Coordinates of C-alpha atoms in Angstrom, one line a residue:
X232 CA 104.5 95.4 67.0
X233 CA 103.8 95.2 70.7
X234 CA 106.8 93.4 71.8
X235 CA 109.3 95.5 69.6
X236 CA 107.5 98.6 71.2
X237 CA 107.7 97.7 74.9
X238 CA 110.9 98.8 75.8
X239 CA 109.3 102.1 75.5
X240 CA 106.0 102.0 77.0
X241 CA 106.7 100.0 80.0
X242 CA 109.2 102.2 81.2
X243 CA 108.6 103.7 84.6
X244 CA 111.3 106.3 84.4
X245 CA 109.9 107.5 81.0
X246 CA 106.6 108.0 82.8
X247 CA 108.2 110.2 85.4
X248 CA 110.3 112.1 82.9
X249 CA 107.6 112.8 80.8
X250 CA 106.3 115.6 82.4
X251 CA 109.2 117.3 83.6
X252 CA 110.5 117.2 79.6
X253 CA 107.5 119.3 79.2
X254 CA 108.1 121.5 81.7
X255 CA 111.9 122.0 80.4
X256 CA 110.1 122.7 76.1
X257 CA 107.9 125.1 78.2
X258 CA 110.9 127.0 80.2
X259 CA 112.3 127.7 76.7
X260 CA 109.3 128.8 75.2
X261 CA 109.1 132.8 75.6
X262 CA 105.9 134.1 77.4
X263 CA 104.2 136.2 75.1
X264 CA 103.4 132.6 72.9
X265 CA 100.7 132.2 75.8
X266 CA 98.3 129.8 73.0
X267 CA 101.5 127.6 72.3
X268 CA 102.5 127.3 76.4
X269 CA 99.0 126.1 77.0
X270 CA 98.7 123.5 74.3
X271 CA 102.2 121.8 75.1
X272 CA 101.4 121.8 78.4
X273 CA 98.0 120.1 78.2
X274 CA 99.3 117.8 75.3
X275 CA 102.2 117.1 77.7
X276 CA 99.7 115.9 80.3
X277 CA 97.5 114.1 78.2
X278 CA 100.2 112.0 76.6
X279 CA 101.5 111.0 80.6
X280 CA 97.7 110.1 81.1
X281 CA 97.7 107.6 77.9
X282 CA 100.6 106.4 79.2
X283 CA 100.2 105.7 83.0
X284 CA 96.8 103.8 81.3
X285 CA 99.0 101.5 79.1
X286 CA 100.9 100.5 82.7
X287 CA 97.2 99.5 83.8
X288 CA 96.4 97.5 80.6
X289 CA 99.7 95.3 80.7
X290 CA 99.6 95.0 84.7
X291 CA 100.1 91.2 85.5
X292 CA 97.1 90.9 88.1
X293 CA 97.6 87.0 89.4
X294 CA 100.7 88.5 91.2
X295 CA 101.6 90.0 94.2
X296 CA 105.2 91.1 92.8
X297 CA 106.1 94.4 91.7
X298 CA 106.0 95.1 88.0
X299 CA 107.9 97.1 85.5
X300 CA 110.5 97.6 87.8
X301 CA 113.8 99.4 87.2
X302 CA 117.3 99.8 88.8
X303 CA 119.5 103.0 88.6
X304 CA 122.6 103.4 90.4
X305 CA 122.3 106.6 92.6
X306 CA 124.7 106.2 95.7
X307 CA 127.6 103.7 94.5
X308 CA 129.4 103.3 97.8
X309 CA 126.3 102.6 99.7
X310 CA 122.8 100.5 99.0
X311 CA 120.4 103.2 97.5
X312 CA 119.4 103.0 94.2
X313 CA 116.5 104.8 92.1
X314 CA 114.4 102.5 92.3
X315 CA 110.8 102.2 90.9
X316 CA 107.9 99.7 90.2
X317 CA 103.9 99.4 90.8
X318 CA 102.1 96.9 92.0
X319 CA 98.2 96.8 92.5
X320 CA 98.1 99.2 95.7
X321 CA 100.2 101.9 93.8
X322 CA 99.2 101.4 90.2
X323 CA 95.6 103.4 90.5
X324 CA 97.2 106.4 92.2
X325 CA 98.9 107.0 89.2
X326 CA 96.4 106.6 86.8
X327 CA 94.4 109.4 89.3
X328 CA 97.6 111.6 89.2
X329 CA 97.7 112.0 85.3
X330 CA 94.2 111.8 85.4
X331 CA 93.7 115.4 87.6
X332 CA 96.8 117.0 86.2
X333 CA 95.4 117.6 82.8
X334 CA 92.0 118.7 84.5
X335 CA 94.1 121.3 86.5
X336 CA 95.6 122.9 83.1
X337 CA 92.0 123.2 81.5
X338 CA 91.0 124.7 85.0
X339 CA 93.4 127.9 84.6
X340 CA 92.9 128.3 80.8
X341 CA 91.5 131.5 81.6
X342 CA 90.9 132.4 85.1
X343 CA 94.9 132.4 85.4
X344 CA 95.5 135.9 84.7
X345 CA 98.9 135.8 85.3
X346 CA 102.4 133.9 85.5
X347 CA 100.8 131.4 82.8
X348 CA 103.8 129.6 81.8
X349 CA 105.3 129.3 85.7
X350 CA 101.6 128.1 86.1
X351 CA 102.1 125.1 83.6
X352 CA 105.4 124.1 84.4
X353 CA 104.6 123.7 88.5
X354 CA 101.6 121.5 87.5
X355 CA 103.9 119.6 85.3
X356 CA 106.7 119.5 88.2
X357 CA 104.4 118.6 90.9
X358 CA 102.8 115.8 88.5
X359 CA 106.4 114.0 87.8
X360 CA 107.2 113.8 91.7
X361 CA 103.8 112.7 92.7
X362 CA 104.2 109.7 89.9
X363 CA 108.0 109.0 91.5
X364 CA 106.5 109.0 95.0
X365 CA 103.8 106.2 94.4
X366 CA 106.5 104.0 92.2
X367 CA 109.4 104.5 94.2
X368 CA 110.6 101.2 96.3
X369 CA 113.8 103.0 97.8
X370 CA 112.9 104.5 101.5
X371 CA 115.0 107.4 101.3
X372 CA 114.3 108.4 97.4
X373 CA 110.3 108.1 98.5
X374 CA 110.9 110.4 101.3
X375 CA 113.3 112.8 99.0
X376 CA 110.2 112.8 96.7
X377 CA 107.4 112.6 99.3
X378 CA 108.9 116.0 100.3
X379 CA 109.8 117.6 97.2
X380 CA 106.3 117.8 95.8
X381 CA 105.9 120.3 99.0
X382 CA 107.9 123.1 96.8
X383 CA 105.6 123.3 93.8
X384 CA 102.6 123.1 96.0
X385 CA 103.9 125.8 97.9
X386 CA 104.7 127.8 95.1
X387 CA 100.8 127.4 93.8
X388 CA 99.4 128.5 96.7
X389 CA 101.4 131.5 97.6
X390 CA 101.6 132.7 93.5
X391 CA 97.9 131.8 92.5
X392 CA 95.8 131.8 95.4
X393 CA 93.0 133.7 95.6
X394 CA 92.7 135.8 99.0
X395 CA 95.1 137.8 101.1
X396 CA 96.3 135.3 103.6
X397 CA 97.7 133.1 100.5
X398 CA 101.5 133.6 101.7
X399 CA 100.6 132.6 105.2
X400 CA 98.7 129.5 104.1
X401 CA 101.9 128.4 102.0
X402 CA 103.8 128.9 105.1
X403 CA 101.8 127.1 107.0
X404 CA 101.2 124.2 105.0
X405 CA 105.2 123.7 104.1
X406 CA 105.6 123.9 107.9
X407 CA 103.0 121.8 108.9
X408 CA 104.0 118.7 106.6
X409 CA 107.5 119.2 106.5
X410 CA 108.1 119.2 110.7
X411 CA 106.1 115.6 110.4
X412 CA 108.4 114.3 108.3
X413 CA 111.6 115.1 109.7
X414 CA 111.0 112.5 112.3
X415 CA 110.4 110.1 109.5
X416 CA 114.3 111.1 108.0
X417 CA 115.2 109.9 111.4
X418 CA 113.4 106.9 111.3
X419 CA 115.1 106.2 107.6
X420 CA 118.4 106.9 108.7
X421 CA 118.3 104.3 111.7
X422 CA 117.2 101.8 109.6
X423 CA 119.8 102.8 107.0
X424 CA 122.3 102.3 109.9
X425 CA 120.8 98.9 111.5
X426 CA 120.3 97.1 107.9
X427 CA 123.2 98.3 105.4
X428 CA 120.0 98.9 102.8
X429 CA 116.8 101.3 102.1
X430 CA 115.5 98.8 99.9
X431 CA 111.7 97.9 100.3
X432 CA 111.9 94.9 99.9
X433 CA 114.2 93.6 101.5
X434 CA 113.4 95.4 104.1
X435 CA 110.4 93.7 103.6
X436 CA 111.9 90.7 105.1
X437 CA 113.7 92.0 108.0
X438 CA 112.3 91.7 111.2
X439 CA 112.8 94.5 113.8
X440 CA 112.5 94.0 117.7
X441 CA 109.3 94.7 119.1
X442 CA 110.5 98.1 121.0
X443 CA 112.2 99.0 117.2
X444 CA 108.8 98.9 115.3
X445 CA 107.1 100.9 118.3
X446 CA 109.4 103.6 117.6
X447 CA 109.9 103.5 114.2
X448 CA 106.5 103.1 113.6
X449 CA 105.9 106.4 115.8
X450 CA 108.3 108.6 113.4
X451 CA 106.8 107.4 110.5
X452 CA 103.5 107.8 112.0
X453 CA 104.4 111.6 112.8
X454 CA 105.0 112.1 109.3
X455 CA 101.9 110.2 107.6
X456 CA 99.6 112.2 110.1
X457 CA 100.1 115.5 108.9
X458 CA 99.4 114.1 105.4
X459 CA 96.0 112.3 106.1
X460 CA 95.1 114.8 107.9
X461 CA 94.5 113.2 111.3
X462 CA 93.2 115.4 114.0
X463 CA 94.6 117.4 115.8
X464 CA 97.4 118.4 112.9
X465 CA 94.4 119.0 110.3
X466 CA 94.5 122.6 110.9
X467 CA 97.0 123.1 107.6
X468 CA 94.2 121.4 105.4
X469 CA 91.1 123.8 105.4
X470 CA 93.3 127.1 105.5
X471 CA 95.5 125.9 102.1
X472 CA 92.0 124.6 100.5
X473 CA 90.1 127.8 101.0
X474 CA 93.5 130.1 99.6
X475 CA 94.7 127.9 96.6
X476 CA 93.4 128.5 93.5
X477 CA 90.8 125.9 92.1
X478 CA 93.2 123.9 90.6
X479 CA 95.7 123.7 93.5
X480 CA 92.6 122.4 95.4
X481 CA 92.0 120.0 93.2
X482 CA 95.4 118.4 93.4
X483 CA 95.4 118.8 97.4
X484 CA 92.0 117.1 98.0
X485 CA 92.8 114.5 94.6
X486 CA 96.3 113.3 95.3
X487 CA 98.2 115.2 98.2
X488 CA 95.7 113.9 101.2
X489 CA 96.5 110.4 99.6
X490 CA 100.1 110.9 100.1
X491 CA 99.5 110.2 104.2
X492 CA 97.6 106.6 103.7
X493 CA 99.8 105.5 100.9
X494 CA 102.5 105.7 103.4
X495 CA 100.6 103.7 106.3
X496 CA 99.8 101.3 103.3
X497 CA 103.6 100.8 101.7
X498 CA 105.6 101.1 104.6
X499 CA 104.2 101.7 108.5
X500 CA 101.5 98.4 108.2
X501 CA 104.2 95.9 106.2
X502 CA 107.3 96.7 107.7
X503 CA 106.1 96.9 111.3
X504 CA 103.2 94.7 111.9
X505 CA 103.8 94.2 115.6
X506 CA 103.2 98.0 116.2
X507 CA 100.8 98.2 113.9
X508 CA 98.6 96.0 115.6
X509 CA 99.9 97.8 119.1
X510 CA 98.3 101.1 118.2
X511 CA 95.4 100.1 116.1
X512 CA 93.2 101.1 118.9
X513 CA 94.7 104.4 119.0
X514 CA 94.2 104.9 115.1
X515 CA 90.7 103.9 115.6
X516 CA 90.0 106.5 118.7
X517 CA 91.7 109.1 116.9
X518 CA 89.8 108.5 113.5
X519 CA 86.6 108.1 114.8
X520 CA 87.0 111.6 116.9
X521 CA 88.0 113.0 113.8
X522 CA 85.3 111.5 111.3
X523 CA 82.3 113.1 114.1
X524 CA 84.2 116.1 115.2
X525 CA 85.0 117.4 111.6
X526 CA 81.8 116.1 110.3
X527 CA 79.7 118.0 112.7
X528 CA 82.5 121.3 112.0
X529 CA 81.5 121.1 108.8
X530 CA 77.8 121.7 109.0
X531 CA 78.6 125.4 110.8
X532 CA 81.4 126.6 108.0
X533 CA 80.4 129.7 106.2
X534 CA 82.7 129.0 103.3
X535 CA 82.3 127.1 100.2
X536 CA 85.9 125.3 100.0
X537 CA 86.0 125.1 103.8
X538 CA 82.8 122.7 104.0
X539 CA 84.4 120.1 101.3
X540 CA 87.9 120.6 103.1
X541 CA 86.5 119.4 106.6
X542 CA 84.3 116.4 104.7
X543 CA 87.3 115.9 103.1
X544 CA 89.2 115.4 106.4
X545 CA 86.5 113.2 107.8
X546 CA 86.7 110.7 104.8
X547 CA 90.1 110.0 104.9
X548 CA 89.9 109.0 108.6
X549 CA 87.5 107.0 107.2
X550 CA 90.1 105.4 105.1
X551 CA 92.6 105.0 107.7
X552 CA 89.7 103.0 109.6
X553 CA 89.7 100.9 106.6
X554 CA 93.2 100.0 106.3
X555 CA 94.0 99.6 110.1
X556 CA 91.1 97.3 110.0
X557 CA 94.1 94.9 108.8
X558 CA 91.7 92.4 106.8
X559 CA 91.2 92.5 102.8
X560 CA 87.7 93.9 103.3
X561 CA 88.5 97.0 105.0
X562 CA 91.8 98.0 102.7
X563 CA 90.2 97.1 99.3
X564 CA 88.3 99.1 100.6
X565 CA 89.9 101.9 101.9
X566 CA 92.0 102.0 98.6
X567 CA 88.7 102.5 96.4
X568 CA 87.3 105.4 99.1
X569 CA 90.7 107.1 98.2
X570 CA 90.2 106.6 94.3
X571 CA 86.5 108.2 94.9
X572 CA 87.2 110.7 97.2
X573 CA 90.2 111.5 94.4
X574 CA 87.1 111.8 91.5
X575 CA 84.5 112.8 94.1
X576 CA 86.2 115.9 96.3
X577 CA 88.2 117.1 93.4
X578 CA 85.0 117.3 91.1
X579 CA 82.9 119.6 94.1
X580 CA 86.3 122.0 94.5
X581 CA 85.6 122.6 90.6
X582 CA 82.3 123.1 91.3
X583 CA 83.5 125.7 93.6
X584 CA 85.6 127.1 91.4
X585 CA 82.8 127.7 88.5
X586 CA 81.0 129.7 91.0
X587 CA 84.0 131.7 92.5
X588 CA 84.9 132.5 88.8
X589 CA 81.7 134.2 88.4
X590 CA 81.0 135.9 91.7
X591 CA 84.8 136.3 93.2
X592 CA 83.3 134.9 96.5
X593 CA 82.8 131.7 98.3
X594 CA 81.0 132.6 101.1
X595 CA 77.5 131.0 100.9
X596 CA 74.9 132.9 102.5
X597 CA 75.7 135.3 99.2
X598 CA 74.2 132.2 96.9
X599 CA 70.3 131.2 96.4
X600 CA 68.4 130.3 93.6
X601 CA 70.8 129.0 91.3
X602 CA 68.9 126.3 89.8
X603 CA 66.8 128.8 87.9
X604 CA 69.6 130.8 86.2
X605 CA 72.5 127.2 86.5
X606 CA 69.9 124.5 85.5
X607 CA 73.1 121.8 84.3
X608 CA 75.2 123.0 87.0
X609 CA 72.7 122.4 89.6
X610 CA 72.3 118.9 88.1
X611 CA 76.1 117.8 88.2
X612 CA 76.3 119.9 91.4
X613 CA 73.5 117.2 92.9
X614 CA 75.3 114.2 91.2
X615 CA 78.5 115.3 93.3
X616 CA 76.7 116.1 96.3
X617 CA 74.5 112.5 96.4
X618 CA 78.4 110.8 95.6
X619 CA 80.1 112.3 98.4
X620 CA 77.5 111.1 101.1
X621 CA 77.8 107.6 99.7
X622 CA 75.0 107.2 97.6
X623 CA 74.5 103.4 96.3
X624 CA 75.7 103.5 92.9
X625 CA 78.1 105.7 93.5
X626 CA 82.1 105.3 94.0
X627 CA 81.8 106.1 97.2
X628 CA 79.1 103.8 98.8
X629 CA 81.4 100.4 97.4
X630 CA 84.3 102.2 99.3
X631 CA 82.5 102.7 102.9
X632 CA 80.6 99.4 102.4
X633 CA 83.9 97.5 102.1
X634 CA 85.5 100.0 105.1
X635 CA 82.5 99.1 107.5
X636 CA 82.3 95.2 106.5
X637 CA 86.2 94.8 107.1
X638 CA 85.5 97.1 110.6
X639 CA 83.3 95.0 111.7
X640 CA 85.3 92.1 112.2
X641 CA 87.7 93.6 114.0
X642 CA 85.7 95.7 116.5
X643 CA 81.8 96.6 116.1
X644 CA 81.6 99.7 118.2
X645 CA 84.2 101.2 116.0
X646 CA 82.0 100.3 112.5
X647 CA 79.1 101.5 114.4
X648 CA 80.6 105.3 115.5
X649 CA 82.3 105.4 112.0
X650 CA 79.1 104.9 110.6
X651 CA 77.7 108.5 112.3
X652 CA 79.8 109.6 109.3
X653 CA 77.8 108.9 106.5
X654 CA 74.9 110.3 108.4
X655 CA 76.3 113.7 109.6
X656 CA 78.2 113.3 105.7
X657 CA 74.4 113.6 104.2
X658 CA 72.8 116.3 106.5
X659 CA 75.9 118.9 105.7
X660 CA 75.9 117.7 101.9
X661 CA 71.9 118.6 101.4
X662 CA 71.7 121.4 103.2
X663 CA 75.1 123.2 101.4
X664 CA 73.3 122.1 98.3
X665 CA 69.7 123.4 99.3
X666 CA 71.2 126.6 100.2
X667 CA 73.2 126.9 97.3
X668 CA 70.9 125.9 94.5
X669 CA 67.3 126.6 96.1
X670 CA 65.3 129.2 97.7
X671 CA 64.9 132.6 97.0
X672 CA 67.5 134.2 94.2
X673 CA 69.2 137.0 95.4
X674 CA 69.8 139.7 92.6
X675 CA 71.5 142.1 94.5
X676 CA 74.8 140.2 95.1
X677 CA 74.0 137.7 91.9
X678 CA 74.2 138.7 88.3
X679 CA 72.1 136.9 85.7
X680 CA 75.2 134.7 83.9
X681 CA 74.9 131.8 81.9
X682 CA 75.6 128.2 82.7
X683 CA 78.2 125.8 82.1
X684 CA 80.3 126.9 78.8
X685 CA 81.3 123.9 76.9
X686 CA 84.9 123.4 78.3
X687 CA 83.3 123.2 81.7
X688 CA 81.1 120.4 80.8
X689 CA 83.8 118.5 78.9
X690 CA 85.9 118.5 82.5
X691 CA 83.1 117.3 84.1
X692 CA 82.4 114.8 82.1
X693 CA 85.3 112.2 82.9
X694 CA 84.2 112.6 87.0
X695 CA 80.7 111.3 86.4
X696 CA 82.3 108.7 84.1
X697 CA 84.3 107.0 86.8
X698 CA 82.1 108.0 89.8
X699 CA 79.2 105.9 88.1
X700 CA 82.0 103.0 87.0
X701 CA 83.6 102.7 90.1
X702 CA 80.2 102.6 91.8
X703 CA 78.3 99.9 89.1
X704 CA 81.2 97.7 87.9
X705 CA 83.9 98.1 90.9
X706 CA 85.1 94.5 89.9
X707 CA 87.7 96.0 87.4
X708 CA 89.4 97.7 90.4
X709 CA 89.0 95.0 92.8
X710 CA 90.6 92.2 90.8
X711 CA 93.9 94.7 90.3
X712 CA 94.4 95.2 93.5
X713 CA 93.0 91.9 95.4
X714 CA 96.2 89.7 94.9
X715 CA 98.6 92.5 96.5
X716 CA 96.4 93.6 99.5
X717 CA 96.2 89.8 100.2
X718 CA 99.9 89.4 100.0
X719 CA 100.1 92.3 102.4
X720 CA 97.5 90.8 105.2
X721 CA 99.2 87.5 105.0
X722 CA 102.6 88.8 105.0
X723 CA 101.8 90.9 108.0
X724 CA 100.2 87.7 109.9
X725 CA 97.1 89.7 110.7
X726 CA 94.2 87.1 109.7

């Protein structure tokens, strides 16, 4: 039954299609059927979850070679093709993207007041381009997708965001990203030029002078930046967190930040390893800057989503730490910080969001004394909290462990300064959450309300599910990915 039924389940194009078929049932659908929009759009997502996991059941993990991959002519008259498959680097990413995407639909069943159906179909749109940029093997079709999930993004902040200065926070985040990435078409269109071919892997085996991969690797660099964030183009991040709505946060913070170090991953570390190695030190100087500089801005923000955007920023230089760290160690691990911080960071901004949906503010010296009126949000609140500063047990701490074993090797000082993080990471953690959930309540800006409603609880249930399995039984993720990130470091010549 299996084997007749394959040709349907391992198709990669199927999984990207999926969700934009839904989007096209719900364009048809007339609005006022509000109850039928929101049940084929979640159904729609759910079914792309259950099958992005069947890709992750039948993935081959004693190989290094992409999987379920697929060929479709695009170009005729020149050498790029749609052209998709997974392998253990890409293959979690997007089991987390159709993971969050039916979490954002729950999210806006009722705080979206209006545009409903627009609302569904952008998730749905954004979903299917985030899946085609973490399969796609063609270099110009990933940066074709890699900026066409910018539109629905933009379209979610400036429609549902929250506060006044939406529009210029859509602006400034499409402008941001999208002037990175322009050198990066650049960079394409030279190698299109040099090689006859955009094809990963045979790029794979090409080898570019010295001076080439210095340059090239600078373009892409520009580009993958802006994504991480790295400091000093992080100014984007914080302003769109703090005006999207709580689902657009969720997808910023859960798949968009990894967008930046996917790209180092795939392309900048394997297809230039010379450069790579050649400005390694400046990755490191500029991600430990940004880990302590961010880290310590956090502890003085004022505003709920602003706090978790800055720690936000600070663990993904943490991750770039990990993968420029160019041994197994440091991106295994880097790859399981970005599969945490995707549960962990996404989880508080919903956390957030429950508050801001019954206060219509963010700011925190307006909160006190929840845990006497929230007693099981304060509780998942502190399980959040004690995961995003790296408690043992948690996702996190297997991801940072790895990160500072594998920087070690290469350069103690580094591991040592990156370490500051996890420090600084706990004092602005407990002290949000002490001011937040104890002390004194404060009647005269709270209102008595009650606690979690039972749709709440059920999306919080699947974060502390794979927070606490990533963090007790990390071997399942490990094994999936080892053979590829050791293909990578030996293929690169970095050991």
């Amino acid at each position: 039954m299996l084997q007749f039924l394959a040709p349907f389940y391992s198709n990669l194009s199927g999984l990207i299609l999926c969700p934009l078929l839904g989007s096209i049932i719900l364009f048809v659908i007339p609005n006022p059927r509000i109850r039928l929009i929101r049940s084929i759009g979640l159904c729609t997502s759910l079914i792309t979850f259950l099958y992005s996991l069947l890709f992750w059941i039948q993935f081959d993990n004693s190989t290094a070679k992409f999987q379920f991959v697929e060929t479709i002519r695009w170009l005729p008259y020149s050498n790029i093709n749609f052209y998709i498959g997974i392998d253990g680097i890409s293959s979690f990413f997007v089991v987390l993207t159709t993971f969050l995407i039916p979490i954002c639909i729950l999210v806006g069943w009722s705080s979206i007041k209006s545009y409903k159906k627009e609302y569904m179909i952008a998730f749905l749109i954004c979903e299917s381009f985030m899946i085609a940029v973490f399969c796609m093997l063609d270099l110009l079709l990933f940066y074709v997708f890699f900026e066409s999930v910018l539109i629905p993004m933009f379209i979610i902040i400036g429609v549902w965001g929250s506060r006044q200065r939406k529009i210029q926070a859509a602006y400034q985040f499409f402008l941001y990203t999208l002037l990175g990435s322009v050198f990066m078409l650049l960079a394409i269109l030279f190698i299109f030029f040099q090689t006859g071919t955009t094809d990963l892997q045979i790029l794979l085996t090409t080898e570019f002078s010295e001076r080439r991969q210095i340059l090239l690797w600078i373009a892409f660099f520009a580009s993958f930046s802006v994504k991480v964030p790295m400091v000093p183009v992080h100014i984007w991040l914080p302003e769109a967190h703090v005006e999207a709505p709580t689902a657009g946060s969720v997808i910023l913070a859960g798949i968009l930040l990894k967008l930046g170090t996917y790209g180092f991953l795939r392309f900048s570390i394997p297809m230039f390893p010379e450069a790579t190695l050649y400005f390694t030190p400046f990755i490191y100087t500029l991600s430990v800057i940004a880990i302590i500089y961010t880290s310590l801005t956090t502890i003085r923000q004022i505003d709920l989503k602003k706090i978790i955007a800055y720690s936000s920023v600070a663990h993904m230089n943490f991750v770039t730490i990990g993968m420029f760290s160019l041994n197994i160690q440091g991106i295994e691990g880097s790859i399981l910080l970005m599969l945490s911080h995707g549960l962990v960071s996404s989880a508080l901004f919903l956390c957030v969001g429950v508050l801001y949906d019954r206060h219509k503010t963010r700011l925190v010296k307006y909160y006190g004394g929840l845990v006497s009126t929230m007693p099981m949000f304060s509780t998942i609140f502190l399980f959040f909290t004690l995961a995003n500063m790296s408690l043992p047990g948690t996702s996190s701490f297997i991801g940072e462990f790895l990160i500072l074993v594998g920087a070690f090797q290469r350069n103690s000082l580094v591991a040592t300064l990156a370490a500051l993080g996890m420090i600084l990471g706990a004092a602005y953690s407990l002290w949000l959450y002490n001011r937040v959930i104890f002390g004194n309540f404060k009647p005269k800006f709270l209102q008595k309300f009650s606690d979690l409603n039972r749709r709440e609880v059920l999306i919080f249930f699947p974060f502390i599910v794979g927070v606490i399995w990533m963090g007790v039984y990390p071997e399942v993720f490990l094994e999936c990915m080892h053979t590829s990130v050791s293909n990578l470091v030996q293929h690169g010549k970095f050991d």
